[in-house]
PDB file of C-alpha atoms in Angstrom:
ATOM      1  CA  MET A  28       2.822 -52.338  69.827  1.00  0.00           C
ATOM      2  CA  ASP A  29      -0.020 -52.439  72.348  1.00  0.00           C
ATOM      3  CA  ASP A  30       1.981 -50.005  74.496  1.00  0.00           C
ATOM      4  CA  SER A  31       2.145 -47.495  71.644  1.00  0.00           C
ATOM      5  CA  VAL A  32      -1.640 -47.637  71.172  1.00  0.00           C
ATOM      6  CA  HIS A  33      -2.108 -47.180  74.912  1.00  0.00           C
ATOM      7  CA  ASN A  34       0.313 -44.211  74.916  1.00  0.00           C
ATOM      8  CA  LEU A  35      -1.711 -42.433  72.246  1.00  0.00           C
ATOM      9  CA  TRP A  36      -4.925 -42.550  74.281  1.00  0.00           C
ATOM     10  CA  GLU A  37      -3.471 -41.809  77.698  1.00  0.00           C
ATOM     11  CA  PRO A  38      -2.815 -38.207  78.721  1.00  0.00           C
ATOM     12  CA  TYR A  39       0.997 -38.670  78.588  1.00  0.00           C
ATOM     13  CA  ASP A  40       1.377 -36.715  75.367  1.00  0.00           C
ATOM     14  CA  THR A  41      -1.795 -35.153  74.033  1.00  0.00           C
ATOM     15  CA  LEU A  42       0.240 -33.591  71.221  1.00  0.00           C
ATOM     16  CA  ALA A  43       0.560 -36.985  69.501  1.00  0.00           C
ATOM     17  CA  LEU A  44      -3.209 -37.542  69.361  1.00  0.00           C
ATOM     18  CA  ASP A  45      -3.869 -33.879  68.523  1.00  0.00           C
ATOM     19  CA  PHE A  46      -1.483 -34.158  65.561  1.00  0.00           C
ATOM     20  CA  LEU A  47      -3.445 -37.071  64.084  1.00  0.00           C
ATOM     21  CA  ILE A  48      -6.836 -35.451  64.651  1.00  0.00           C
ATOM     22  CA  LYS A  49      -6.225 -31.726  64.148  1.00  0.00           C
ATOM     23  CA  GLU A  50      -3.342 -31.707  61.648  1.00  0.00           C
ATOM     24  CA  ARG A  51      -3.954 -34.934  59.711  1.00  0.00           C
ATOM     25  CA  GLY A  52      -7.775 -34.888  59.914  1.00  0.00           C
ATOM     26  CA  LEU A  53      -8.221 -38.436  61.183  1.00  0.00           C
ATOM     27  CA  THR A  54     -11.171 -39.338  63.377  1.00  0.00           C
ATOM     28  CA  GLU A  55     -10.851 -41.295  66.600  1.00  0.00           C
ATOM     29  CA  ALA A  56     -12.674 -44.181  64.891  1.00  0.00           C
ATOM     30  CA  THR A  57     -10.094 -44.325  62.072  1.00  0.00           C
ATOM     31  CA  ILE A  58      -7.175 -44.088  64.518  1.00  0.00           C
ATOM     32  CA  LYS A  59      -8.607 -47.034  66.469  1.00  0.00           C
ATOM     33  CA  GLU A  60      -9.544 -49.089  63.384  1.00  0.00           C
ATOM     34  CA  PHE A  61      -5.955 -48.981  62.071  1.00  0.00           C
ATOM     35  CA  PRO A  62      -4.338 -49.201  65.511  1.00  0.00           C
ATOM     36  CA  LEU A  63      -2.132 -46.136  65.296  1.00  0.00           C
ATOM     37  CA  GLY A  64       0.102 -45.519  68.260  1.00  0.00           C
ATOM     38  CA  CYS A  65       2.812 -43.336  69.723  1.00  0.00           C
ATOM     39  CA  ILE A  66       6.238 -44.159  71.096  1.00  0.00           C
ATOM     40  CA  LEU A  67       7.107 -41.586  73.750  1.00  0.00           C
ATOM     41  CA  PHE A  68      10.873 -42.173  73.882  1.00  0.00           C
ATOM     42  CA  ASP A  69      13.462 -44.207  71.968  1.00  0.00           C
ATOM     43  CA  GLN A  70      13.325 -47.887  72.908  1.00  0.00           C
ATOM     44  CA  TRP A  71      15.413 -50.951  72.067  1.00  0.00           C
ATOM     45  CA  GLU A  72      13.970 -54.465  72.143  1.00  0.00           C
ATOM     46  CA  PRO A  73      15.430 -57.917  71.453  1.00  0.00           C
ATOM     47  CA  ALA A  74      14.651 -59.105  67.908  1.00  0.00           C
ATOM     48  CA  PRO A  75      13.314 -62.540  69.039  1.00  0.00           C
ATOM     49  CA  GLU A  76      10.523 -60.768  70.951  1.00  0.00           C
ATOM     50  CA  TRP A  77       9.280 -59.648  67.508  1.00  0.00           C
ATOM     51  CA  GLY A  78       9.723 -63.051  65.880  1.00  0.00           C
ATOM     52  CA  LEU A  79      12.931 -61.982  64.113  1.00  0.00           C
ATOM     53  CA  GLU A  80      16.328 -63.647  64.080  1.00  0.00           C
ATOM     54  CA  GLU A  81      19.110 -62.039  66.031  1.00  0.00           C
ATOM     55  CA  VAL A  82      21.692 -60.060  64.115  1.00  0.00           C
ATOM     56  CA  LEU A  83      25.092 -59.891  65.752  1.00  0.00           C
ATOM     57  CA  LYS A  84      27.177 -56.732  65.985  1.00  0.00           C
ATOM     58  CA  ASP A  85      30.926 -56.780  65.314  1.00  0.00           C
ATOM     59  CA  ASP A  86      31.560 -57.433  69.015  1.00  0.00           C
ATOM     60  CA  GLY A  87      29.357 -60.566  68.923  1.00  0.00           C
ATOM     61  CA  LYS A  88      26.517 -59.079  70.968  1.00  0.00           C
ATOM     62  CA  ALA A  89      22.953 -59.217  69.685  1.00  0.00           C
ATOM     63  CA  LYS A  90      21.782 -56.083  67.895  1.00  0.00           C
ATOM     64  CA  LYS A  91      18.480 -54.852  69.316  1.00  0.00           C
ATOM     65  CA  LEU A  92      15.596 -53.375  67.353  1.00  0.00           C
ATOM     66  CA  TRP A  93      15.340 -49.603  67.622  1.00  0.00           C
ATOM     67  CA  PHE A  94      11.867 -48.157  68.123  1.00  0.00           C
ATOM     68  CA  PRO A  95      12.354 -44.385  67.889  1.00  0.00           C
ATOM     69  CA  ILE A  96      10.052 -41.739  69.296  1.00  0.00           C
ATOM     70  CA  GLY A  97       7.148 -41.019  66.965  1.00  0.00           C
ATOM     71  CA  HIS A  98       3.786 -42.139  65.588  1.00  0.00           C
ATOM     72  CA  VAL A  99       3.435 -45.860  64.945  1.00  0.00           C
ATOM     73  CA  ILE A 100       1.707 -46.733  61.677  1.00  0.00           C
ATOM     74  CA  PRO A 101       1.241 -50.499  61.488  1.00  0.00           C
ATOM     75  CA  LEU A 102       0.060 -52.641  58.604  1.00  0.00           C
ATOM     76  CA  CYS A 103      -1.908 -55.537  60.017  1.00  0.00           C
ATOM     77  CA  THR A 104      -3.922 -58.442  58.727  1.00  0.00           C
ATOM     78  CA  GLY A 105      -6.121 -59.680  61.520  1.00  0.00           C
ATOM     79  CA  ASP A 106      -3.850 -60.147  64.549  1.00  0.00           C
ATOM     80  CA  GLN A 107      -0.683 -60.381  62.435  1.00  0.00           C
ATOM     81  CA  ILE A 108       1.585 -57.331  62.241  1.00  0.00           C
ATOM     82  CA  LEU A 109       3.089 -57.146  58.749  1.00  0.00           C
ATOM     83  CA  ARG A 110       4.812 -53.792  59.004  1.00  0.00           C
ATOM     84  CA  VAL A 111       5.777 -51.216  61.592  1.00  0.00           C
ATOM     85  CA  ARG A 112       6.548 -47.772  60.202  1.00  0.00           C
ATOM     86  CA  ILE A 113       7.302 -44.931  62.594  1.00  0.00           C
ATOM     87  CA  ARG A 114       6.809 -41.278  61.639  1.00  0.00           C
ATOM     88  CA  ARG A 115       9.379 -39.404  63.651  1.00  0.00           C
ATOM     89  CA  PRO A 116       8.933 -35.757  64.684  1.00  0.00           C
ATOM     90  CA  LYS A 117      10.714 -33.135  62.584  1.00  0.00           C
ATOM     91  CA  SER A 118      12.944 -32.330  65.538  1.00  0.00           C
ATOM     92  CA  ALA A 119      14.289 -35.896  65.535  1.00  0.00           C
ATOM     93  CA  GLY A 120      15.999 -35.409  62.177  1.00  0.00           C
ATOM     94  CA  ASP A 121      16.415 -38.064  59.513  1.00  0.00           C
ATOM     95  CA  PRO A 122      15.064 -40.491  58.687  1.00  0.00           C
ATOM     96  CA  ARG A 123      11.598 -38.927  58.875  1.00  0.00           C
ATOM     97  CA  TYR A 124       9.950 -42.328  58.459  1.00  0.00           C
ATOM     98  CA  TYR A 125      11.607 -45.369  59.992  1.00  0.00           C
ATOM     99  CA  LEU A 126      10.685 -48.828  58.702  1.00  0.00           C
ATOM    100  CA  GLN A 127      11.321 -51.495  61.311  1.00  0.00           C
ATOM    101  CA  ARG A 128      13.621 -54.359  60.283  1.00  0.00           C
ATOM    102  CA  GLY A 129      11.605 -57.376  59.127  1.00  0.00           C
ATOM    103  CA  SER A 130       8.664 -55.244  57.992  1.00  0.00           C
ATOM    104  CA  ASP A 131       6.770 -56.190  54.846  1.00  0.00           C
ATOM    105  CA  THR A 132       7.101 -53.482  52.206  1.00  0.00           C
ATOM    106  CA  ARG A 133       3.930 -54.226  50.252  1.00  0.00           C
ATOM    107  CA  ALA A 134       1.478 -51.422  49.600  1.00  0.00           C
ATOM    108  CA  MET A 135      -1.312 -50.669  52.054  1.00  0.00           C
ATOM    109  CA  ILE A 136      -4.515 -51.401  50.155  1.00  0.00           C
ATOM    110  CA  LEU A 137      -7.803 -50.105  51.509  1.00  0.00           C
ATOM    111  CA  GLY A 138     -10.640 -51.480  49.429  1.00  0.00           C
ATOM    112  CA  THR A 139     -10.634 -53.515  46.235  1.00  0.00           C
ATOM    113  CA  GLU A 140     -14.226 -53.456  45.005  1.00  0.00           C
ATOM    114  CA  LYS A 141     -14.602 -49.923  43.660  1.00  0.00           C
ATOM    115  CA  PRO A 142     -14.021 -49.090  39.986  1.00  0.00           C
ATOM    116  CA  VAL A 143     -11.662 -46.224  40.875  1.00  0.00           C
ATOM    117  CA  SER A 144      -8.408 -46.370  42.864  1.00  0.00           C
ATOM    118  CA  ILE A 145      -6.212 -43.581  44.195  1.00  0.00           C
ATOM    119  CA  ILE A 146      -2.493 -44.082  44.825  1.00  0.00           C
ATOM    120  CA  VAL A 147      -0.687 -42.003  47.453  1.00  0.00           C
ATOM    121  CA  GLU A 148       2.728 -42.182  49.071  1.00  0.00           C
ATOM    122  CA  SER A 149       1.861 -41.861  52.768  1.00  0.00           C
ATOM    123  CA  GLU A 150      -0.159 -44.309  54.846  1.00  0.00           C
ATOM    124  CA  LEU A 151      -1.586 -41.388  56.859  1.00  0.00           C
ATOM    125  CA  ASP A 152      -2.850 -39.808  53.620  1.00  0.00           C
ATOM    126  CA  ALA A 153      -4.342 -43.149  52.634  1.00  0.00           C
ATOM    127  CA  LEU A 154      -6.154 -43.459  55.951  1.00  0.00           C
ATOM    128  CA  LEU A 155      -7.641 -39.979  55.540  1.00  0.00           C
ATOM    129  CA  LEU A 156      -8.784 -40.714  51.971  1.00  0.00           C
ATOM    130  CA  HIS A 157     -10.266 -44.036  53.059  1.00  0.00           C
ATOM    131  CA  GLN A 158     -12.028 -42.312  55.959  1.00  0.00           C
ATOM    132  CA  GLU A 159     -13.520 -39.596  53.761  1.00  0.00           C
ATOM    133  CA  ALA A 160     -14.054 -41.374  50.417  1.00  0.00           C
ATOM    134  CA  GLY A 161     -13.663 -45.095  51.119  1.00  0.00           C
ATOM    135  CA  ASP A 162     -17.224 -45.698  49.957  1.00  0.00           C
ATOM    136  CA  LEU A 163     -16.281 -44.272  46.528  1.00  0.00           C
ATOM    137  CA  VAL A 164     -12.667 -45.330  45.864  1.00  0.00           C
ATOM    138  CA  ASN A 165     -10.017 -47.904  46.695  1.00  0.00           C
ATOM    139  CA  VAL A 166      -6.938 -46.331  48.266  1.00  0.00           C
ATOM    140  CA  VAL A 167      -3.376 -47.589  47.861  1.00  0.00           C
ATOM    141  CA  ALA A 168      -0.429 -46.235  49.887  1.00  0.00           C
ATOM    142  CA  LEU A 169       2.973 -47.149  48.491  1.00  0.00           C
ATOM    143  CA  GLY A 170       4.822 -45.993  51.621  1.00  0.00           C
ATOM    144  CA  SER A 171       7.611 -44.388  49.616  1.00  0.00           C
ATOM    145  CA  ALA A 172       7.885 -42.392  46.419  1.00  0.00           C
ATOM    146  CA  GLN A 173      10.539 -44.873  45.289  1.00  0.00           C
ATOM    147  CA  SER A 174       8.262 -47.908  45.709  1.00  0.00           C
ATOM    148  CA  ARG A 175       6.851 -49.614  42.683  1.00  0.00           C
ATOM    149  CA  VAL A 176       3.488 -51.324  42.541  1.00  0.00           C
ATOM    150  CA  ASP A 177       3.587 -55.108  42.769  1.00  0.00           C
ATOM    151  CA  GLN A 178       1.539 -57.438  40.571  1.00  0.00           C
ATOM    152  CA  TRP A 179      -1.409 -57.514  42.980  1.00  0.00           C
ATOM    153  CA  VAL A 180      -1.709 -53.710  42.981  1.00  0.00           C
ATOM    154  CA  SER A 181      -1.196 -53.624  39.212  1.00  0.00           C
ATOM    155  CA  ASP A 182      -4.065 -56.075  38.753  1.00  0.00           C
ATOM    156  CA  LEU A 183      -6.254 -53.950  41.047  1.00  0.00           C
ATOM    157  CA  LEU A 184      -5.586 -50.883  38.938  1.00  0.00           C
ATOM    158  CA  ASN A 185      -6.331 -52.569  35.600  1.00  0.00           C
TER     159      ASN A 185
END
């Protein structure tokens, strides 16, 4: 994951950083606070390197984790990575968003102390709302239109 953050700030692919700033409206401070990154080409890594158990393919060989090209949108608590979601470019086809195996599917919650909360689907939308109105509202990103709020989010909203 550190490599993806590094890739975003190095001049390898300025389009990735430009997309976040110019098209999504995020500031450099927000991008750094929620360590967004960029994977420059498809990569495969052994599951144990990510603290996951190996899954065997039909031929008995270990199945590797696929990290496709795209923007990395992690959900972290402190130094712990809870989720890795990758927003793939349109040209890459489906799926548009790839959720890494072993990722936690809980909602991204930005703030809990305000009397008003806004729910959105996309984590990038949530980051923008938090950046621009985080002093006024809590922001919750479900990550998928099919996701339902869990009890913790339900309690926050009531």
